[in-house]
PDB file of C-alpha atoms in Angstrom:
ATOM      1  CA  MET J   1       2.664 167.236  48.932  1.00  0.00           C
ATOM      2  CA  GLU J   2       1.964 170.668  50.383  1.00  0.00           C
ATOM      3  CA  PHE J   3       4.564 173.044  51.800  1.00  0.00           C
ATOM      4  CA  SER J   4       5.052 176.581  53.069  1.00  0.00           C
ATOM      5  CA  VAL J   5       7.504 178.692  55.042  1.00  0.00           C
ATOM      6  CA  GLU J   6       6.491 179.932  58.487  1.00  0.00           C
ATOM      7  CA  THR J   7       8.275 182.546  60.610  1.00  0.00           C
ATOM      8  CA  TRP J   8       8.576 181.685  64.306  1.00  0.00           C
ATOM      9  CA  GLU J   9       9.763 184.286  66.820  1.00  0.00           C
ATOM     10  CA  PHE J  10      12.374 183.743  69.510  1.00  0.00           C
ATOM     11  CA  LYS J  11      11.626 184.534  73.155  1.00  0.00           C
ATOM     12  CA  TYR J  12      14.743 186.720  73.209  1.00  0.00           C
ATOM     13  CA  PRO J  13      17.688 187.402  70.873  1.00  0.00           C
ATOM     14  CA  PHE J  14      19.911 184.347  70.471  1.00  0.00           C
ATOM     15  CA  VAL J  15      23.578 185.158  69.839  1.00  0.00           C
ATOM     16  CA  ILE J  16      26.258 182.847  68.448  1.00  0.00           C
ATOM     17  CA  THR J  17      29.507 183.538  66.585  1.00  0.00           C
ATOM     18  CA  GLY J  18      28.720 186.047  63.848  1.00  0.00           C
ATOM     19  CA  HIS J  19      24.923 185.841  64.126  1.00  0.00           C
ATOM     20  CA  THR J  20      22.063 187.210  66.216  1.00  0.00           C
ATOM     21  CA  PHE J  21      18.720 185.498  65.663  1.00  0.00           C
ATOM     22  CA  MET J  22      15.376 187.187  66.404  1.00  0.00           C
ATOM     23  CA  ASP J  23      13.228 184.684  64.508  1.00  0.00           C
ATOM     24  CA  VAL J  24      13.582 181.630  62.292  1.00  0.00           C
ATOM     25  CA  ASP J  25      11.966 180.684  58.990  1.00  0.00           C
ATOM     26  CA  LEU J  26      10.820 177.064  59.064  1.00  0.00           C
ATOM     27  CA  LEU J  27       9.818 174.939  56.106  1.00  0.00           C
ATOM     28  CA  TYR J  28       6.613 173.091  57.002  1.00  0.00           C
ATOM     29  CA  LEU J  29       5.660 170.185  54.745  1.00  0.00           C
ATOM     30  CA  THR J  30       2.987 167.503  54.579  1.00  0.00           C
ATOM     31  CA  ILE J  31       2.633 164.442  52.371  1.00  0.00           C
ATOM     32  CA  SER J  32      -0.780 162.810  52.192  1.00  0.00           C
ATOM     33  CA  GLU J  33      -1.855 159.531  50.647  1.00  0.00           C
ATOM     34  CA  LYS J  34      -5.029 157.493  51.028  1.00  0.00           C
ATOM     35  CA  GLY J  35      -6.202 159.295  54.146  1.00  0.00           C
ATOM     36  CA  SER J  36      -2.860 159.357  55.974  1.00  0.00           C
ATOM     37  CA  THR J  37      -0.613 162.409  56.375  1.00  0.00           C
ATOM     38  CA  GLY J  38       3.042 162.649  57.318  1.00  0.00           C
ATOM     39  CA  ARG J  39       4.674 165.881  58.458  1.00  0.00           C
ATOM     40  CA  GLY J  40       8.165 167.328  58.383  1.00  0.00           C
ATOM     41  CA  GLU J  41       9.864 170.577  59.359  1.00  0.00           C
ATOM     42  CA  ALA J  42      13.255 172.099  58.593  1.00  0.00           C
ATOM     43  CA  ALA J  43      15.211 175.266  59.250  1.00  0.00           C
ATOM     44  CA  GLY J  44      17.994 174.502  56.795  1.00  0.00           C
ATOM     45  CA  ALA J  45      21.700 175.192  57.321  1.00  0.00           C
ATOM     46  CA  TYR J  46      22.222 178.945  57.597  1.00  0.00           C
ATOM     47  CA  PHE J  47      26.007 178.541  57.348  1.00  0.00           C
ATOM     48  CA  LEU J  48      25.527 177.129  53.838  1.00  0.00           C
ATOM     49  CA  GLY J  49      23.214 179.952  52.788  1.00  0.00           C
ATOM     50  CA  GLU J  50      19.937 178.036  53.030  1.00  0.00           C
ATOM     51  CA  THR J  51      16.856 180.229  53.411  1.00  0.00           C
ATOM     52  CA  GLY J  52      13.106 179.771  53.404  1.00  0.00           C
ATOM     53  CA  PRO J  53      12.841 180.659  49.692  1.00  0.00           C
ATOM     54  CA  SER J  54      15.748 178.417  48.724  1.00  0.00           C
ATOM     55  CA  MET J  55      14.213 175.454  50.549  1.00  0.00           C
ATOM     56  CA  MET J  56      10.845 176.141  48.905  1.00  0.00           C
ATOM     57  CA  ALA J  57      12.532 176.105  45.492  1.00  0.00           C
ATOM     58  CA  ASP J  58      14.303 172.818  46.290  1.00  0.00           C
ATOM     59  CA  VAL J  59      11.037 171.183  47.326  1.00  0.00           C
ATOM     60  CA  ALA J  60       9.198 172.467  44.270  1.00  0.00           C
ATOM     61  CA  ALA J  61      11.896 170.991  42.026  1.00  0.00           C
ATOM     62  CA  VAL J  62      11.148 167.461  43.258  1.00  0.00           C
ATOM     63  CA  GLN J  63       7.422 167.752  43.933  1.00  0.00           C
ATOM     64  CA  ASP J  64       6.419 165.756  40.870  1.00  0.00           C
ATOM     65  CA  ALA J  65       8.863 162.961  41.703  1.00  0.00           C
ATOM     66  CA  VAL J  66       7.706 162.742  45.313  1.00  0.00           C
ATOM     67  CA  GLU J  67       4.036 162.754  44.338  1.00  0.00           C
ATOM     68  CA  ALA J  68       4.828 160.015  41.802  1.00  0.00           C
ATOM     69  CA  GLY J  69       6.056 157.853  44.680  1.00  0.00           C
ATOM     70  CA  ALA J  70       9.793 158.508  45.162  1.00  0.00           C
ATOM     71  CA  ASN J  71      10.906 156.796  48.359  1.00  0.00           C
ATOM     72  CA  ARG J  72      13.470 157.907  50.942  1.00  0.00           C
ATOM     73  CA  GLN J  73      16.415 156.308  49.166  1.00  0.00           C
ATOM     74  CA  GLN J  74      15.440 157.801  45.816  1.00  0.00           C
ATOM     75  CA  LEU J  75      15.040 161.177  47.516  1.00  0.00           C
ATOM     76  CA  ARG J  76      18.763 161.092  48.359  1.00  0.00           C
ATOM     77  CA  GLU J  77      19.483 160.991  44.630  1.00  0.00           C
ATOM     78  CA  LEU J  78      17.039 163.781  43.846  1.00  0.00           C
ATOM     79  CA  LEU J  79      18.223 166.346  46.407  1.00  0.00           C
ATOM     80  CA  PRO J  80      21.511 167.121  48.163  1.00  0.00           C
ATOM     81  CA  PRO J  81      21.712 167.110  51.974  1.00  0.00           C
ATOM     82  CA  GLY J  82      19.892 170.092  53.435  1.00  0.00           C
ATOM     83  CA  GLY J  83      16.654 171.429  54.816  1.00  0.00           C
ATOM     84  CA  ALA J  84      14.367 170.552  51.903  1.00  0.00           C
ATOM     85  CA  ARG J  85      15.423 166.920  51.851  1.00  0.00           C
ATOM     86  CA  ASN J  86      15.157 166.785  55.642  1.00  0.00           C
ATOM     87  CA  ALA J  87      11.540 167.952  55.686  1.00  0.00           C
ATOM     88  CA  ILE J  88      10.504 165.539  52.911  1.00  0.00           C
ATOM     89  CA  ASP J  89      12.418 162.608  54.392  1.00  0.00           C
ATOM     90  CA  CYS J  90      10.889 163.079  57.846  1.00  0.00           C
ATOM     91  CA  ALA J  91       7.412 163.472  56.360  1.00  0.00           C
ATOM     92  CA  LEU J  92       7.887 160.178  54.477  1.00  0.00           C
ATOM     93  CA  TRP J  93       8.900 158.425  57.702  1.00  0.00           C
ATOM     94  CA  ASP J  94       5.838 159.845  59.467  1.00  0.00           C
ATOM     95  CA  LEU J  95       3.577 158.879  56.567  1.00  0.00           C
ATOM     96  CA  GLU J  96       4.824 155.292  56.636  1.00  0.00           C
ATOM     97  CA  VAL J  97       4.230 155.105  60.386  1.00  0.00           C
ATOM     98  CA  LYS J  98       0.661 156.338  59.953  1.00  0.00           C
ATOM     99  CA  GLN J  99      -0.091 154.040  57.006  1.00  0.00           C
ATOM    100  CA  LYS J 100       1.201 150.977  58.837  1.00  0.00           C
ATOM    101  CA  ASN J 101      -0.423 152.006  62.141  1.00  0.00           C
ATOM    102  CA  SER J 102       3.001 151.438  63.611  1.00  0.00           C
ATOM    103  CA  SER J 103       5.606 153.617  65.376  1.00  0.00           C
ATOM    104  CA  ILE J 104       8.969 155.093  64.474  1.00  0.00           C
ATOM    105  CA  TRP J 105      10.507 152.749  67.053  1.00  0.00           C
ATOM    106  CA  GLU J 106       9.195 149.673  65.271  1.00  0.00           C
ATOM    107  CA  LEU J 107      10.315 150.976  61.877  1.00  0.00           C
ATOM    108  CA  THR J 108      13.842 151.872  62.999  1.00  0.00           C
ATOM    109  CA  GLU J 109      14.212 149.033  65.547  1.00  0.00           C
ATOM    110  CA  ILE J 110      15.558 151.577  68.036  1.00  0.00           C
ATOM    111  CA  LYS J 111      14.343 151.449  71.624  1.00  0.00           C
ATOM    112  CA  PRO J 112      13.451 154.792  73.246  1.00  0.00           C
ATOM    113  CA  GLY J 113      14.669 155.614  76.740  1.00  0.00           C
ATOM    114  CA  PRO J 114      14.928 158.575  79.110  1.00  0.00           C
ATOM    115  CA  THR J 115      16.686 161.352  77.211  1.00  0.00           C
ATOM    116  CA  ARG J 116      18.383 164.331  78.808  1.00  0.00           C
ATOM    117  CA  THR J 117      19.128 167.332  76.617  1.00  0.00           C
ATOM    118  CA  VAL J 118      21.598 170.121  77.174  1.00  0.00           C
ATOM    119  CA  LEU J 119      20.151 173.570  77.648  1.00  0.00           C
ATOM    120  CA  THR J 120      21.999 176.281  75.734  1.00  0.00           C
ATOM    121  CA  ILE J 121      23.339 179.663  76.816  1.00  0.00           C
ATOM    122  CA  GLY J 122      23.795 182.188  74.014  1.00  0.00           C
ATOM    123  CA  ILE J 123      26.684 184.641  73.955  1.00  0.00           C
ATOM    124  CA  GLY J 124      26.449 187.554  76.384  1.00  0.00           C
ATOM    125  CA  THR J 125      28.610 189.153  79.024  1.00  0.00           C
ATOM    126  CA  PRO J 126      30.134 186.703  81.520  1.00  0.00           C
ATOM    127  CA  GLU J 127      27.744 188.048  84.152  1.00  0.00           C
ATOM    128  CA  GLU J 128      24.689 187.597  81.903  1.00  0.00           C
ATOM    129  CA  MET J 129      25.718 184.065  80.990  1.00  0.00           C
ATOM    130  CA  ALA J 130      26.281 183.174  84.640  1.00  0.00           C
ATOM    131  CA  GLU J 131      22.834 184.481  85.535  1.00  0.00           C
ATOM    132  CA  THR J 132      21.258 182.453  82.726  1.00  0.00           C
ATOM    133  CA  ALA J 133      23.132 179.370  83.924  1.00  0.00           C
ATOM    134  CA  ARG J 134      21.593 179.727  87.377  1.00  0.00           C
ATOM    135  CA  THR J 135      18.098 179.640  85.868  1.00  0.00           C
ATOM    136  CA  LEU J 136      18.563 176.527  83.706  1.00  0.00           C
ATOM    137  CA  ASP J 137      16.636 173.502  84.869  1.00  0.00           C
ATOM    138  CA  SER J 138      19.211 170.944  83.748  1.00  0.00           C
ATOM    139  CA  PRO J 139      22.559 169.536  84.903  1.00  0.00           C
ATOM    140  CA  LEU J 140      23.780 169.654  81.276  1.00  0.00           C
ATOM    141  CA  ILE J 141      24.727 173.064  79.857  1.00  0.00           C
ATOM    142  CA  LYS J 142      25.956 174.076  76.422  1.00  0.00           C
ATOM    143  CA  VAL J 143      27.823 177.388  76.317  1.00  0.00           C
ATOM    144  CA  LYS J 144      28.067 179.349  73.072  1.00  0.00           C
ATOM    145  CA  LEU J 145      31.428 181.086  72.599  1.00  0.00           C
ATOM    146  CA  ASP J 146      33.308 183.232  70.106  1.00  0.00           C
ATOM    147  CA  ALA J 147      36.831 184.668  70.186  1.00  0.00           C
ATOM    148  CA  ASP J 148      35.930 187.331  72.758  1.00  0.00           C
ATOM    149  CA  LEU J 149      36.389 186.460  76.455  1.00  0.00           C
ATOM    150  CA  PRO J 150      35.926 182.693  76.042  1.00  0.00           C
ATOM    151  CA  LEU J 151      37.724 181.761  79.251  1.00  0.00           C
ATOM    152  CA  GLU J 152      35.978 184.457  81.268  1.00  0.00           C
ATOM    153  CA  ARG J 153      32.578 183.325  80.012  1.00  0.00           C
ATOM    154  CA  VAL J 154      33.116 179.654  80.776  1.00  0.00           C
ATOM    155  CA  SER J 155      34.650 180.489  84.161  1.00  0.00           C
ATOM    156  CA  ALA J 156      31.575 182.535  85.048  1.00  0.00           C
ATOM    157  CA  VAL J 157      29.213 179.730  84.035  1.00  0.00           C
ATOM    158  CA  ARG J 158      31.283 177.171  85.923  1.00  0.00           C
ATOM    159  CA  ALA J 159      31.257 179.320  89.067  1.00  0.00           C
ATOM    160  CA  ALA J 160      27.486 179.713  88.783  1.00  0.00           C
ATOM    161  CA  ARG J 161      26.902 176.000  88.166  1.00  0.00           C
ATOM    162  CA  PRO J 162      29.669 173.907  89.765  1.00  0.00           C
ATOM    163  CA  ASP J 163      27.260 170.948  89.702  1.00  0.00           C
ATOM    164  CA  SER J 164      26.776 170.887  85.919  1.00  0.00           C
ATOM    165  CA  ASP J 165      28.356 169.100  83.003  1.00  0.00           C
ATOM    166  CA  ILE J 166      29.437 171.776  80.507  1.00  0.00           C
ATOM    167  CA  ILE J 167      30.169 171.586  76.798  1.00  0.00           C
ATOM    168  CA  VAL J 168      31.119 174.576  74.669  1.00  0.00           C
ATOM    169  CA  ASP J 169      30.207 175.431  71.078  1.00  0.00           C
ATOM    170  CA  VAL J 170      32.428 177.860  69.184  1.00  0.00           C
ATOM    171  CA  ASN J 171      30.573 177.791  65.825  1.00  0.00           C
ATOM    172  CA  GLN J 172      33.823 178.119  63.832  1.00  0.00           C
ATOM    173  CA  GLY J 173      34.942 181.138  65.860  1.00  0.00           C
ATOM    174  CA  TRP J 174      38.567 180.368  66.792  1.00  0.00           C
ATOM    175  CA  THR J 175      41.943 179.997  65.160  1.00  0.00           C
ATOM    176  CA  PHE J 176      44.066 176.912  65.775  1.00  0.00           C
ATOM    177  CA  GLU J 177      46.360 179.001  67.987  1.00  0.00           C
ATOM    178  CA  GLN J 178      43.406 180.015  70.165  1.00  0.00           C
ATOM    179  CA  LEU J 179      42.252 176.421  70.448  1.00  0.00           C
ATOM    180  CA  ASP J 180      45.741 175.222  71.386  1.00  0.00           C
ATOM    181  CA  GLU J 181      45.952 177.886  74.093  1.00  0.00           C
ATOM    182  CA  LEU J 182      42.431 177.514  75.458  1.00  0.00           C
ATOM    183  CA  ALA J 183      41.874 173.745  75.403  1.00  0.00           C
ATOM    184  CA  PRO J 184      44.084 172.973  78.462  1.00  0.00           C
ATOM    185  CA  LEU J 185      42.446 175.823  80.386  1.00  0.00           C
ATOM    186  CA  LEU J 186      38.979 174.547  79.520  1.00  0.00           C
ATOM    187  CA  LYS J 187      40.013 171.091  80.660  1.00  0.00           C
ATOM    188  CA  ASP J 188      40.911 172.637  84.025  1.00  0.00           C
ATOM    189  CA  LEU J 189      37.354 174.010  84.138  1.00  0.00           C
ATOM    190  CA  ASP J 190      36.071 170.464  83.576  1.00  0.00           C
ATOM    191  CA  VAL J 191      34.629 171.176  80.134  1.00  0.00           C
ATOM    192  CA  ALA J 192      33.548 167.856  78.619  1.00  0.00           C
ATOM    193  CA  MET J 193      33.726 168.732  74.903  1.00  0.00           C
ATOM    194  CA  ILE J 194      34.569 171.558  72.469  1.00  0.00           C
ATOM    195  CA  GLU J 195      32.292 171.774  69.438  1.00  0.00           C
ATOM    196  CA  GLN J 196      33.500 173.124  66.064  1.00  0.00           C
ATOM    197  CA  PRO J 197      36.325 175.408  67.221  1.00  0.00           C
ATOM    198  CA  LEU J 198      37.736 176.107  63.724  1.00  0.00           C
ATOM    199  CA  PRO J 199      36.052 177.167  60.468  1.00  0.00           C
ATOM    200  CA  ARG J 200      34.593 174.580  58.141  1.00  0.00           C
ATOM    201  CA  GLY J 201      37.219 173.959  55.472  1.00  0.00           C
ATOM    202  CA  GLY J 202      39.925 175.465  57.668  1.00  0.00           C
ATOM    203  CA  ASP J 203      40.415 172.714  60.211  1.00  0.00           C
ATOM    204  CA  ASP J 204      43.151 170.638  58.560  1.00  0.00           C
ATOM    205  CA  ALA J 205      45.471 171.608  61.446  1.00  0.00           C
ATOM    206  CA  LEU J 206      43.446 169.225  63.633  1.00  0.00           C
ATOM    207  CA  GLU J 207      44.900 166.187  61.861  1.00  0.00           C
ATOM    208  CA  GLY J 208      47.482 164.825  64.277  1.00  0.00           C
ATOM    209  CA  TYR J 209      46.502 167.292  67.022  1.00  0.00           C
ATOM    210  CA  LEU J 210      45.884 165.695  70.417  1.00  0.00           C
ATOM    211  CA  SER J 211      43.372 167.909  72.183  1.00  0.00           C
ATOM    212  CA  PRO J 212      43.128 167.645  75.986  1.00  0.00           C
ATOM    213  CA  VAL J 213      39.362 168.082  75.546  1.00  0.00           C
ATOM    214  CA  PRO J 214      37.462 165.978  72.965  1.00  0.00           C
ATOM    215  CA  LEU J 215      36.592 167.885  69.791  1.00  0.00           C
ATOM    216  CA  CYS J 216      33.237 167.561  68.029  1.00  0.00           C
ATOM    217  CA  ALA J 217      32.583 168.274  64.340  1.00  0.00           C
ATOM    218  CA  ASP J 218      29.431 170.224  63.573  1.00  0.00           C
ATOM    219  CA  GLU J 219      29.711 172.412  60.469  1.00  0.00           C
ATOM    220  CA  SER J 220      32.658 170.253  59.338  1.00  0.00           C
ATOM    221  CA  CYS J 221      30.544 167.112  59.004  1.00  0.00           C
ATOM    222  CA  ARG J 222      27.213 167.528  57.259  1.00  0.00           C
ATOM    223  CA  CYS J 223      26.656 164.060  55.895  1.00  0.00           C
ATOM    224  CA  ILE J 224      28.191 160.692  54.984  1.00  0.00           C
ATOM    225  CA  SER J 225      30.389 162.107  52.196  1.00  0.00           C
ATOM    226  CA  GLU J 226      32.184 164.322  54.738  1.00  0.00           C
ATOM    227  CA  PHE J 227      32.598 161.684  57.429  1.00  0.00           C
ATOM    228  CA  GLU J 228      36.038 160.300  56.574  1.00  0.00           C
ATOM    229  CA  GLN J 229      37.712 163.698  56.672  1.00  0.00           C
ATOM    230  CA  ALA J 230      35.949 164.627  59.900  1.00  0.00           C
ATOM    231  CA  ALA J 231      36.940 161.315  61.490  1.00  0.00           C
ATOM    232  CA  ARG J 232      40.621 162.212  61.018  1.00  0.00           C
ATOM    233  CA  ARG J 233      40.188 165.532  62.800  1.00  0.00           C
ATOM    234  CA  TYR J 234      37.567 165.040  65.502  1.00  0.00           C
ATOM    235  CA  GLN J 235      36.652 162.578  68.227  1.00  0.00           C
ATOM    236  CA  MET J 236      32.908 163.184  67.979  1.00  0.00           C
ATOM    237  CA  ILE J 237      30.290 164.020  65.335  1.00  0.00           C
ATOM    238  CA  ASN J 238      27.276 166.271  65.877  1.00  0.00           C
ATOM    239  CA  ILE J 239      24.480 164.944  63.673  1.00  0.00           C
ATOM    240  CA  LYS J 240      21.803 167.428  62.685  1.00  0.00           C
ATOM    241  CA  LEU J 241      18.984 166.408  60.383  1.00  0.00           C
ATOM    242  CA  ASP J 242      19.025 169.776  58.628  1.00  0.00           C
ATOM    243  CA  LYS J 243      22.649 169.050  57.673  1.00  0.00           C
ATOM    244  CA  SER J 244      22.309 165.369  56.818  1.00  0.00           C
ATOM    245  CA  GLY J 245      19.118 165.853  54.846  1.00  0.00           C
ATOM    246  CA  GLY J 246      16.851 163.814  57.052  1.00  0.00           C
ATOM    247  CA  LEU J 247      16.592 160.890  59.423  1.00  0.00           C
ATOM    248  CA  THR J 248      17.527 158.306  56.776  1.00  0.00           C
ATOM    249  CA  GLU J 249      21.053 159.618  56.249  1.00  0.00           C
ATOM    250  CA  ALA J 250      21.399 160.608  59.904  1.00  0.00           C
ATOM    251  CA  LEU J 251      20.957 156.994  61.001  1.00  0.00           C
ATOM    252  CA  GLN J 252      23.497 155.791  58.435  1.00  0.00           C
ATOM    253  CA  LEU J 253      25.974 158.462  59.530  1.00  0.00           C
ATOM    254  CA  ALA J 254      25.478 157.400  63.142  1.00  0.00           C
ATOM    255  CA  ALA J 255      26.183 153.783  62.211  1.00  0.00           C
ATOM    256  CA  LEU J 256      29.420 154.805  60.480  1.00  0.00           C
ATOM    257  CA  ALA J 257      30.619 156.793  63.481  1.00  0.00           C
ATOM    258  CA  ARG J 258      29.732 154.100  65.997  1.00  0.00           C
ATOM    259  CA  ALA J 259      31.541 151.471  63.907  1.00  0.00           C
ATOM    260  CA  ARG J 260      34.623 153.722  64.029  1.00  0.00           C
ATOM    261  CA  GLY J 261      34.354 154.013  67.818  1.00  0.00           C
ATOM    262  CA  MET J 262      33.472 157.722  67.727  1.00  0.00           C
ATOM    263  CA  ASP J 263      31.122 159.384  70.186  1.00  0.00           C
ATOM    264  CA  LEU J 264      27.969 161.018  68.869  1.00  0.00           C
ATOM    265  CA  MET J 265      25.914 164.080  69.560  1.00  0.00           C
ATOM    266  CA  VAL J 266      22.576 165.020  68.050  1.00  0.00           C
ATOM    267  CA  GLY J 267      21.838 168.694  67.564  1.00  0.00           C
ATOM    268  CA  ASN J 268      19.370 171.013  65.894  1.00  0.00           C
ATOM    269  CA  MET J 269      19.209 174.203  63.851  1.00  0.00           C
ATOM    270  CA  ILE J 270      16.292 175.541  65.971  1.00  0.00           C
ATOM    271  CA  GLY J 271      12.714 174.524  65.321  1.00  0.00           C
ATOM    272  CA  THR J 272       9.499 173.442  66.949  1.00  0.00           C
ATOM    273  CA  SER J 273       8.929 170.060  68.556  1.00  0.00           C
ATOM    274  CA  LEU J 274       8.094 168.754  65.079  1.00  0.00           C
ATOM    275  CA  ALA J 275      11.745 169.266  64.090  1.00  0.00           C
ATOM    276  CA  MET J 276      13.061 167.908  67.400  1.00  0.00           C
ATOM    277  CA  ALA J 277      10.997 164.687  67.168  1.00  0.00           C
ATOM    278  CA  PRO J 278      13.049 162.875  64.478  1.00  0.00           C
ATOM    279  CA  GLY J 279      16.206 163.990  66.251  1.00  0.00           C
ATOM    280  CA  TYR J 280      14.915 162.189  69.343  1.00  0.00           C
ATOM    281  CA  VAL J 281      15.344 158.920  67.440  1.00  0.00           C
ATOM    282  CA  VAL J 282      19.018 159.689  66.769  1.00  0.00           C
ATOM    283  CA  ALA J 283      19.385 160.794  70.394  1.00  0.00           C
ATOM    284  CA  GLN J 284      19.043 157.195  71.544  1.00  0.00           C
ATOM    285  CA  LEU J 285      22.443 156.505  69.928  1.00  0.00           C
ATOM    286  CA  CYS J 286      24.270 159.555  71.320  1.00  0.00           C
ATOM    287  CA  ARG J 287      26.460 160.554  74.237  1.00  0.00           C
ATOM    288  CA  PHE J 288      25.294 164.180  74.126  1.00  0.00           C
ATOM    289  CA  VAL J 289      21.831 165.378  73.147  1.00  0.00           C
ATOM    290  CA  ASP J 290      21.025 168.953  72.103  1.00  0.00           C
ATOM    291  CA  LEU J 291      17.322 169.065  71.315  1.00  0.00           C
ATOM    292  CA  ASP J 292      16.331 172.232  73.157  1.00  0.00           C
ATOM    293  CA  GLY J 293      15.526 174.212  69.987  1.00  0.00           C
ATOM    294  CA  ALA J 294      11.817 174.474  70.724  1.00  0.00           C
ATOM    295  CA  THR J 295      12.503 176.085  74.107  1.00  0.00           C
ATOM    296  CA  PHE J 296      13.888 179.202  72.387  1.00  0.00           C
ATOM    297  CA  LEU J 297      10.607 179.958  70.583  1.00  0.00           C
ATOM    298  CA  LYS J 298       7.704 182.005  71.906  1.00  0.00           C
ATOM    299  CA  LYS J 299       5.335 179.152  71.085  1.00  0.00           C
ATOM    300  CA  ASP J 300       5.472 175.539  69.932  1.00  0.00           C
ATOM    301  CA  ARG J 301       3.436 173.204  67.739  1.00  0.00           C
ATOM    302  CA  ASP J 302       0.363 171.508  69.088  1.00  0.00           C
ATOM    303  CA  HIS J 303       1.113 168.291  70.999  1.00  0.00           C
ATOM    304  CA  PRO J 304       4.660 169.433  71.881  1.00  0.00           C
ATOM    305  CA  MET J 305       7.413 167.475  73.527  1.00  0.00           C
ATOM    306  CA  SER J 306       7.940 168.443  77.175  1.00  0.00           C
ATOM    307  CA  TYR J 307      11.130 169.619  78.901  1.00  0.00           C
ATOM    308  CA  LYS J 308      11.428 169.021  82.651  1.00  0.00           C
ATOM    309  CA  HIS J 309      14.710 169.123  84.584  1.00  0.00           C
ATOM    310  CA  GLY J 310      16.519 168.761  81.280  1.00  0.00           C
ATOM    311  CA  VAL J 311      14.687 165.558  80.351  1.00  0.00           C
ATOM    312  CA  VAL J 312      12.863 165.760  77.028  1.00  0.00           C
ATOM    313  CA  SER J 313       9.850 163.539  76.458  1.00  0.00           C
ATOM    314  CA  PRO J 314       9.500 161.286  73.407  1.00  0.00           C
ATOM    315  CA  PRO J 315       7.226 162.611  70.663  1.00  0.00           C
ATOM    316  CA  GLY J 316       3.606 161.544  70.854  1.00  0.00           C
ATOM    317  CA  ARG J 317       1.862 160.038  67.854  1.00  0.00           C
ATOM    318  CA  ALA J 318      -0.165 163.227  67.315  1.00  0.00           C
ATOM    319  CA  LEU J 319       3.081 165.150  66.807  1.00  0.00           C
ATOM    320  CA  TRP J 320       5.229 162.814  64.686  1.00  0.00           C
ATOM    321  CA  GLY J 321       6.230 159.174  64.387  1.00  0.00           C
TER     322      GLY J 321
END
């Protein structure tokens, strides 16, 4: 197993609640055996304090076990959910595909189909966000919000794109009182979903709350151990491989949610097409797909996935899976 941290620059500053991103540190990892090589990539969960160095340390701690043959299930006992486990898990999936001369679709028994991703608008002035909305080549738009001018920002995007389906992502930026006030107004603007309105660990007020717009857990549901609590508070789960610790747990989390009758979304923590590729597998099970992370970067990996009119192509074998 070989691994390193690479810094990838954004095309322009990306602003969400409490953060402005100019670049992203990505863990890049390969596992080779008998002439075959599997690859994985992870950004980690910034809201849990994961960094490039912390992910490197996590990988180094299990290197001997992985090189001794630890499989994906054993990996879940060796590392907690997070970026390091995600990169290793996805590399093990890719390695198995290559060794068996198979495909990720045969291994997972999931059938790929046309997949439309949202395109995301970072926080700016209402006028800036409206202008960005006009340029997006997709009928699905995700609007980042915080506590400042949320209604004005969504109204501006809606006026600019009356044809689009809109979801909003608050990244833990509201209080319950703000949500209670804004949700009916966002419903009037035909917003399809509100993602993570309240802080992780501070969303108990959602139990018993009937929102006029479906609520989706992001930071409040990392992995299987957090599912039951999230299921009492939200109508939808956003699965991100950097949170779940890889495709293995992501697929099990998706199965839990679907069995409970919950809608699903797949998201990303920003990354190249190599990070988006395993998420594309989960996307086949989801109502909403947010796999536009590679479009924010100045460049992409070789053999990238393509984005045309909001439709993202499946990963080719030269990329992953």
